[in-house]
Amino acid sequence: MKLHYKFSNLLGTVYHKGNLLFTPDSNALITPVGNRATVIDLKNGRSETLSFESEFNVVCSTLSSNGALLLAINETGRGYLYNVKCRTLIGIHRFGHDVHAVKFSPDAKSVAVCRGTRCEIYTCPSVDRQFNLFTLKFVLRSFHDKTTCIDWTTDSRVVAVGSADMTTQVFSVPLLDKLHRFTLAGHGREIVGAFFEQDSLNIITICKNAKVNYWVVDMELSSMQPMPYIPDVEDDDNDEDVDNMDTEDVPASSNGHKDADDDENIDEMAEQQRIKLERKQKRLDEHLLKNPTKDDMVVFKRMSKFNYKETFEGADRGALLLCADYHKKTRMLVAGFSNGHFYLHEMPDFNLIHSLSIGDHQQMITSALFNPLGDWIALACSNLGQLVVWEWQSQTYVLKQQGHFNNMTQLAYSPDGMHIASGGDDGKIKLWNTSNGFCFVTFSEHSSTITGLEFASNGQFIVSSSLDGTVRAYDLLRYRNFRTYTSPTPVQFSCVALDAAGEVVCAGGFDTFNIFVWSIKTGKLLDILSGHEAPISALAFGRNTTQTTLASCSWDKTLRTWSLFDSQGSRETFLLSTDALCCAFRPDGQQIAVSTVDAQILFFHPDTGQQTASIEGKHDLGYARKETDKVTGKKLTFGRQDLLAYRSISYTLDGNYLLAGGRSKYISLYNIHEQILVKRFEVTCNKSFDGLNEYLNRRKMTEFGSLALIDMGQDEDENGKNIRLPGVRKGDRSSRHFKPEILVTCVRFSPTGRAWAACTTEGLLIYSIDNTAMFDPIDLNETITPLSIRQTLYDKNDSYLALLMALKLNEKSLIVEIIENIDASKIEHICQSLPLLYVELLLNFIGEQIQHSRHFAFYLSWIYNILMNHTNNLKPNSTKILNTLCNLEKNLTLKHDSLGKIVENNVFTIDYLSTIASIFKPDNMETSPIPGTKRKSDRNTTSISEE
């Protein structure tokens, strides 16, 4: 088994906070998800989480005009420059705290950053060599409150910056002869958006109280020229007292791994450069006052003023405008409000086109964005974690995704590994497609936390348990709740288990300490198993044993096995030293693993009752402390064993390894036979969560306590992690903030063995085998080289030997080249002579290749001949190659579904063309044809034949 697992995708969460981004071709949408960014391919229907990971949540981001560079800035002002096309992190830059907005210029040569009460302009990396990642060029500091939004003119020479001081200031960068700086007022709340018109200085400003001002200029943008050089402003000896460095020599980036002293030195040097640029700006202002400018300077005049709330009624009049976007080519304006409504208007006349709500919930819309073509609108709701792409012309949804409202608690893989079911504290069950990362169905019948999920062995239904006192079964063909199981008296169910045949479902009680057994088909309560004296924490069936065996563990320090269909009832009781948290059967049913509160994993044989192995995982979990704790993480665990324990465990398909996760940022993978830790995965480095730091930071401790106890507070209408008292709608003085603690609530291995998933506070994390970084040669010697392999195939024409040599070297590109250059007539002979050692390697390789290769029929011929010639040899080793066979089945199913859609579409198209041909016969087409009918038919026929 290859253990080269790496992070693959993030499911369960589609949006957290921040602004959305469209790629220039409008085919993909970039959405911030916590400290990561996810690219949703709207054309092909796929989602991919980018490889970079920030130390804190991303709050704002921008994409260059060519779609190559992505700049994402987190809560601490650290920016991550990422190459989207190459999927590579270029560098990290420290912009400083309190960054609210960022935007690339249209020419991608500059980037404007709203930081605190000023706007900073940086030069961007280019093909020309430069020492720094970003170089500070201008500092625009004439605001009295925080800056909130930015927009550039199409020629990248003028920038408009909105502020919370209710003004919008227009700057020229660099200075133009007819425009230096102009202030636009007339609003009563902070500015939410400022947008220039296409190739013009006309500008639209929008504030939070839903008022829109339209400003016009009687001068063309192209008529303005750069301001001439001013020696008194550019040269000043006093700048030597600030620093002796030129603008190009300012250290502006950090690799993110320096210590605190290095970071402080970098911040000090950057601040010195900002002071220098501010002095330069001050000297420029003094120069302009001493030398009055010409009379033909740019003057902005307010042409019109509009108010959204003129058409609002009732409680909607108190809604606040939170986000807006303007499409310059179509002159369309979209605005999102705190009550969940968004409005689409045509400017400059402010004609209403659409007025809709993002959903039934009265939740605020935190981000709105037009795609470059102007026909799609992306809307995001932070509280619900909802993301919508809406086509306003046809009034249809292009994309509609929503994650769990609260934390996810449970997950389960389908038998083929194609789907994942997740359950959360919000009582909802969502099904996710592992190939594209989208949620395709949501069940919301439960009214409380989901405590257990299980797929049937045939994959046709799923069962779930909840604290609402019900166990429900869902049909995955019709997507409905076809059965609900309840107990004679109300019980909160803490876990659920389903037998291998899919005939019996069991659930454990949280408050009655009993196990309830129902029939799946009839829904009748078959039995109530008693014996536990504390809440039941987990249930598990032995799926491949000769008889149905159920294992249950409890807080009463026991692990019990039950024979459901025998008169004996309880078969065996295993005494534990501490409370049990979870248990799992090995796939062959010959071993039970149980995790206890003291961070131990114990292994028992279900028939003999003997303990076969144990793993001590206390040190593998690591130590963590909360911000409010006054001691280190290691001292905190003394006397508190419940802080460190594995709350979920899962066997691999071959039963040789065990995956474990709990109240820690680490997930551990153990070798059961050797009883050692094989690898430890860190699920996140996001310090926006609590429980990641191990050591105490004395600088944050004061005589009054920890600084983390001081609630800095937010505005009452700001979309933050804000908890309000029940029933209070506004003016809540008791609002407070919290940092969620990082937890791993559930881990599961995929039946294919190629991936595993974990439910965490951050979302549903998928880890898969990284084939690109794997080099695992077999029986390699000095004569096996890429050159000798190609010579064997092309010069000696020995396809069989060349294939064996390529499999020994195990380079993917070389194996593809060799296989695809083998004549199809030789496939059967090669498969007959292939040693059993290389059969699994070749099947595993072909299983991955058929998912993306165009030579589908060619690889199917390989699969057919391998299985026909080696069936008798593969049967005795079926358990060893089960992962390979399951992965092969999964990829064949995906390919079948994708080809089936194309074939079905082509069949309908051919039927349509046949009907048209029968109506318009060839002898009639010259006399009374429908214009373009023949040409359209010919064109469609040609495209079908090409496909």
GROMACS .gro file of C-alpha atoms in nm, residues 442-683:
model
  242
  442THR     CA    1  -2.966   1.772   0.065
  443PHE     CA    2  -3.193   1.596   0.315
  444SER     CA    3  -3.333   1.819   0.587
  445GLU     CA    4  -3.583   1.594   0.767
  446HIS     CA    5  -3.380   1.582   1.090
  447SER     CA    6  -3.430   1.862   1.339
  448SER     CA    7  -3.114   1.819   1.545
  449THR     CA    8  -2.749   1.715   1.525
  450ILE     CA    9  -2.660   1.420   1.303
  451THR     CA   10  -2.477   1.158   1.513
  452GLY     CA   11  -2.431   0.873   1.266
  453LEU     CA   12  -2.429   0.792   0.892
  454GLU     CA   13  -2.403   0.459   0.713
  455PHE     CA   14  -2.430   0.360   0.346
  456ALA     CA   15  -2.592   0.032   0.248
  457SER     CA   16  -2.356  -0.221   0.093
  458ASN     CA   17  -2.542  -0.193  -0.239
  459GLY     CA   18  -2.527   0.188  -0.228
  460GLN     CA   19  -2.901   0.229  -0.282
  461PHE     CA   20  -2.988   0.390   0.050
  462ILE     CA   21  -2.834   0.556   0.353
  463VAL     CA   22  -2.935   0.556   0.720
  464SER     CA   23  -2.877   0.833   0.973
  465SER     CA   24  -2.928   0.887   1.345
  466SER     CA   25  -2.987   1.214   1.523
  467LEU     CA   26  -3.036   1.366   1.864
  468ASP     CA   27  -3.396   1.442   1.764
  469GLY     CA   28  -3.484   1.081   1.854
  470THR     CA   29  -3.524   0.937   1.503
  471VAL     CA   30  -3.331   0.710   1.271
  472ARG     CA   31  -3.410   0.774   0.905
  473ALA     CA   32  -3.346   0.582   0.584
  474TYR     CA   33  -3.309   0.772   0.255
  475ASP     CA   34  -3.358   0.632  -0.093
  476LEU     CA   35  -3.068   0.740  -0.316
  477LEU     CA   36  -3.256   0.663  -0.637
  478ARG     CA   37  -3.559   0.885  -0.572
  479TYR     CA   38  -3.390   1.100  -0.306
  480ARG     CA   39  -3.660   1.072  -0.042
  481ASN     CA   40  -3.694   0.966   0.320
  482PHE     CA   41  -3.871   0.631   0.277
  483ARG     CA   42  -3.856   0.509   0.639
  484THR     CA   43  -3.838   0.662   0.987
  485TYR     CA   44  -3.750   0.450   1.289
  486THR     CA   45  -3.843   0.556   1.641
  487SER     CA   46  -3.827   0.406   1.989
  488PRO     CA   47  -4.123   0.339   2.222
  489THR     CA   48  -4.007   0.624   2.444
  490PRO     CA   49  -3.820   0.937   2.331
  491VAL     CA   50  -3.448   0.867   2.307
  492GLN     CA   51  -3.157   1.071   2.181
  493PHE     CA   52  -2.959   0.846   1.948
  494SER     CA   53  -2.581   0.882   1.961
  495CYS     CA   54  -2.474   0.635   1.687
  496VAL     CA   55  -2.605   0.408   1.413
  497ALA     CA   56  -2.489   0.089   1.239
  498LEU     CA   57  -2.613  -0.108   0.937
  499ASP     CA   58  -2.545  -0.477   0.872
  500ALA     CA   59  -2.376  -0.602   0.556
  501ALA     CA   60  -2.697  -0.740   0.406
  502GLY     CA   61  -2.882  -0.412   0.458
  503GLU     CA   62  -3.166  -0.577   0.651
  504VAL     CA   63  -3.108  -0.458   1.008
  505VAL     CA   64  -3.029  -0.113   1.146
  506CYS     CA   65  -2.916  -0.050   1.504
  507ALA     CA   66  -2.893   0.272   1.704
  508GLY     CA   67  -2.746   0.342   2.046
  509GLY     CA   68  -2.908   0.565   2.305
  510PHE     CA   69  -2.748   0.865   2.465
  511ASP     CA   70  -2.981   0.884   2.763
  512THR     CA   71  -3.133   0.534   2.799
  513PHE     CA   72  -2.813   0.325   2.749
  514ASN     CA   73  -2.992   0.070   2.525
  515ILE     CA   74  -2.939  -0.049   2.168
  516PHE     CA   75  -3.247  -0.052   1.945
  517VAL     CA   76  -3.272  -0.293   1.650
  518TRP     CA   77  -3.515  -0.236   1.358
  519SER     CA   78  -3.594  -0.411   1.034
  520ILE     CA   79  -3.511  -0.200   0.731
  521LYS     CA   80  -3.798  -0.333   0.519
  522THR     CA   81  -4.083  -0.334   0.769
  523GLY     CA   82  -3.967  -0.062   1.007
  524LYS     CA   83  -4.060  -0.274   1.309
  525LEU     CA   84  -3.861  -0.268   1.629
  526LEU     CA   85  -3.709  -0.617   1.651
  527ASP     CA   86  -3.519  -0.602   1.978
  528ILE     CA   87  -3.382  -0.381   2.254
  529LEU     CA   88  -3.035  -0.480   2.375
  530SER     CA   89  -2.960  -0.386   2.735
  531GLY     CA   90  -2.644  -0.419   2.936
  532HIS     CA   91  -2.458  -0.091   2.912
  533GLU     CA   92  -2.468   0.140   3.211
  534ALA     CA   93  -2.367   0.465   3.042
  535PRO     CA   94  -2.426   0.643   2.710
  536ILE     CA   95  -2.335   0.431   2.408
  537SER     CA   96  -2.064   0.604   2.207
  538ALA     CA   97  -2.032   0.384   1.894
  539LEU     CA   98  -2.168   0.080   1.712
  540ALA     CA   99  -2.006  -0.132   1.440
  541PHE     CA  100  -2.099  -0.445   1.246
  542GLY     CA  101  -1.857  -0.718   1.148
  543ARG     CA  102  -1.938  -0.727   0.779
  544ASN     CA  103  -1.748  -1.032   0.654
  545THR     CA  104  -1.795  -1.276   0.942
  546THR     CA  105  -1.996  -1.595   0.912
  547GLN     CA  106  -2.261  -1.456   1.141
  548THR     CA  107  -2.390  -1.108   1.212
  549THR     CA  108  -2.186  -0.962   1.497
  550LEU     CA  109  -2.245  -0.620   1.646
  551ALA     CA  110  -1.987  -0.439   1.857
  552SER     CA  111  -2.081  -0.157   2.093
  553CYS     CA  112  -1.869   0.061   2.321
  554SER     CA  113  -1.982   0.288   2.599
  555TRP     CA  114  -1.878   0.535   2.861
  556ASP     CA  115  -1.918   0.256   3.118
  557LYS     CA  116  -1.563   0.130   3.032
  558THR     CA  117  -1.682  -0.175   2.840
  559LEU     CA  118  -1.680  -0.305   2.484
  560ARG     CA  119  -1.952  -0.561   2.409
  561THR     CA  120  -2.024  -0.789   2.114
  562TRP     CA  121  -2.376  -0.908   2.031
  563SER     CA  122  -2.515  -1.191   1.822
  564LEU     CA  123  -2.840  -1.046   1.695
  565PHE     CA  124  -3.000  -1.358   1.550
  566ASP     CA  125  -2.895  -1.606   1.818
  567SER     CA  126  -3.064  -1.671   2.149
  568GLN     CA  127  -2.741  -1.600   2.335
  569GLY     CA  128  -2.773  -1.224   2.301
  570SER     CA  129  -2.453  -1.074   2.436
  571ARG     CA  130  -2.157  -1.289   2.342
  572GLU     CA  131  -1.858  -1.117   2.499
  573THR     CA  132  -1.777  -0.827   2.728
  574PHE     CA  133  -1.435  -0.659   2.715
  575LEU     CA  134  -1.336  -0.454   3.017
  576LEU     CA  135  -1.147  -0.132   2.945
  577SER     CA  136  -0.943   0.088   3.173
  578THR     CA  137  -1.129   0.408   3.079
  579ASP     CA  138  -1.436   0.521   2.888
  580ALA     CA  139  -1.461   0.417   2.523
  581LEU     CA  140  -1.520   0.678   2.254
  582CYS     CA  141  -1.539   0.483   1.928
  583CYS     CA  142  -1.489   0.138   1.781
  584ALA     CA  143  -1.444  -0.021   1.439
  585PHE     CA  144  -1.432  -0.369   1.289
  586ARG     CA  145  -1.151  -0.471   1.057
  587PRO     CA  146  -1.294  -0.538   0.707
  588ASP     CA  147  -1.243  -0.916   0.745
  589GLY     CA  148  -1.425  -0.909   1.079
  590GLN     CA  149  -1.139  -1.070   1.272
  591GLN     CA  150  -1.038  -0.770   1.480
  592ILE     CA  151  -1.204  -0.489   1.675
  593ALA     CA  152  -1.035  -0.156   1.745
  594VAL     CA  153  -1.159   0.068   2.025
  595SER     CA  154  -1.040   0.417   2.120
  596THR     CA  155  -1.047   0.521   2.485
  597VAL     CA  156  -1.040   0.851   2.670
  598ASP     CA  157  -0.675   0.808   2.772
  599ALA     CA  158  -0.571   0.833   2.402
  600GLN     CA  159  -0.512   0.458   2.363
  601ILE     CA  160  -0.630   0.239   2.077
  602LEU     CA  161  -0.685  -0.123   2.184
  603PHE     CA  162  -0.727  -0.421   1.950
  604PHE     CA  163  -0.926  -0.734   2.037
  605HIS     CA  164  -1.014  -1.058   1.864
  606PRO     CA  165  -1.395  -1.080   1.858
  607ASP     CA  166  -1.410  -1.460   1.902
  608THR     CA  167  -1.140  -1.530   2.161
  609GLY     CA  168  -1.173  -1.201   2.347
  610GLN     CA  169  -0.796  -1.158   2.371
  611GLN     CA  170  -0.624  -0.823   2.332
  612THR     CA  171  -0.390  -0.852   2.034
  613ALA     CA  172  -0.228  -0.508   2.026
  614SER     CA  173  -0.240  -0.154   2.164
  615ILE     CA  174  -0.126   0.187   2.044
  616GLU     CA  175  -0.042   0.480   2.270
  617GLY     CA  176  -0.146   0.796   2.085
  618LYS     CA  177  -0.119   1.064   2.353
  619HIS     CA  178   0.201   1.214   2.215
  620ASP     CA  179   0.088   1.175   1.852
  621LEU     CA  180  -0.214   1.396   1.911
  622GLY     CA  181   0.010   1.687   2.007
  623TYR     CA  182  -0.059   1.951   2.266
  624ALA     CA  183  -0.276   2.254   2.217
  625ARG     CA  184  -0.408   2.538   2.426
  626LYS     CA  185  -0.675   2.802   2.379
  627GLU     CA  186  -0.597   3.171   2.372
  628THR     CA  187  -0.759   3.222   2.708
  629ASP     CA  188  -0.559   2.948   2.881
  630LYS     CA  189  -0.282   3.065   3.115
  631VAL     CA  190  -0.052   2.763   3.081
  632THR     CA  191   0.106   2.573   2.795
  633GLY     CA  192  -0.072   2.295   2.613
  634LYS     CA  193   0.138   2.023   2.775
  635LYS     CA  194   0.063   2.140   3.129
  636LEU     CA  195  -0.300   2.182   3.043
  637THR     CA  196  -0.340   1.811   2.971
  638PHE     CA  197  -0.210   1.701   3.313
  639GLY     CA  198  -0.509   1.558   3.495
  640ARG     CA  199  -0.737   1.621   3.195
  641GLN     CA  200  -0.726   1.301   2.992
  642ASP     CA  201  -1.043   1.389   2.802
  643LEU     CA  202  -0.860   1.671   2.623
  644LEU     CA  203  -0.647   1.425   2.426
  645ALA     CA  204  -0.827   1.130   2.272
  646TYR     CA  205  -0.918   0.986   1.934
  647ARG     CA  206  -1.288   1.033   1.870
  648SER     CA  207  -1.299   0.857   1.533
  649ILE     CA  208  -1.103   0.567   1.380
  650SER     CA  209  -1.117   0.391   1.044
  651TYR     CA  210  -0.948   0.084   0.896
  652THR     CA  211  -0.797   0.072   0.551
  653LEU     CA  212  -0.953  -0.178   0.312
  654ASP     CA  213  -0.671  -0.429   0.361
  655GLY     CA  214  -0.687  -0.390   0.740
  656ASN     CA  215  -0.315  -0.318   0.782
  657TYR     CA  216  -0.344   0.050   0.872
  658LEU     CA  217  -0.567   0.257   1.097
  659LEU     CA  218  -0.660   0.623   1.061
  660ALA     CA  219  -0.742   0.815   1.379
  661GLY     CA  220  -0.850   1.173   1.454
  662GLY     CA  221  -0.980   1.363   1.753
  663ARG     CA  222  -0.957   1.690   1.941
  664SER     CA  223  -0.638   1.795   1.769
  665LYS     CA  224  -0.512   1.950   1.447
  666TYR     CA  225  -0.338   1.622   1.363
  667ILE     CA  226  -0.471   1.303   1.205
  668SER     CA  227  -0.257   0.995   1.264
  669LEU     CA  228  -0.202   0.693   1.041
  670TYR     CA  229  -0.081   0.380   1.224
  671ASN     CA  230   0.061   0.049   1.113
  672ILE     CA  231  -0.132  -0.202   1.321
  673HIS     CA  232   0.112  -0.492   1.290
  674GLU     CA  233   0.415  -0.282   1.388
  675GLN     CA  234   0.210  -0.063   1.627
  676ILE     CA  235   0.392   0.251   1.511
  677LEU     CA  236   0.297   0.587   1.372
  678VAL     CA  237   0.346   0.589   0.995
  679LYS     CA  238   0.250   0.949   0.918
  680ARG     CA  239   0.084   1.243   1.087
  681PHE     CA  240  -0.126   1.486   0.881
  682GLU     CA  241  -0.179   1.847   0.990
  683VAL     CA  242  -0.530   1.936   0.882
   0.00000   0.00000   0.00000
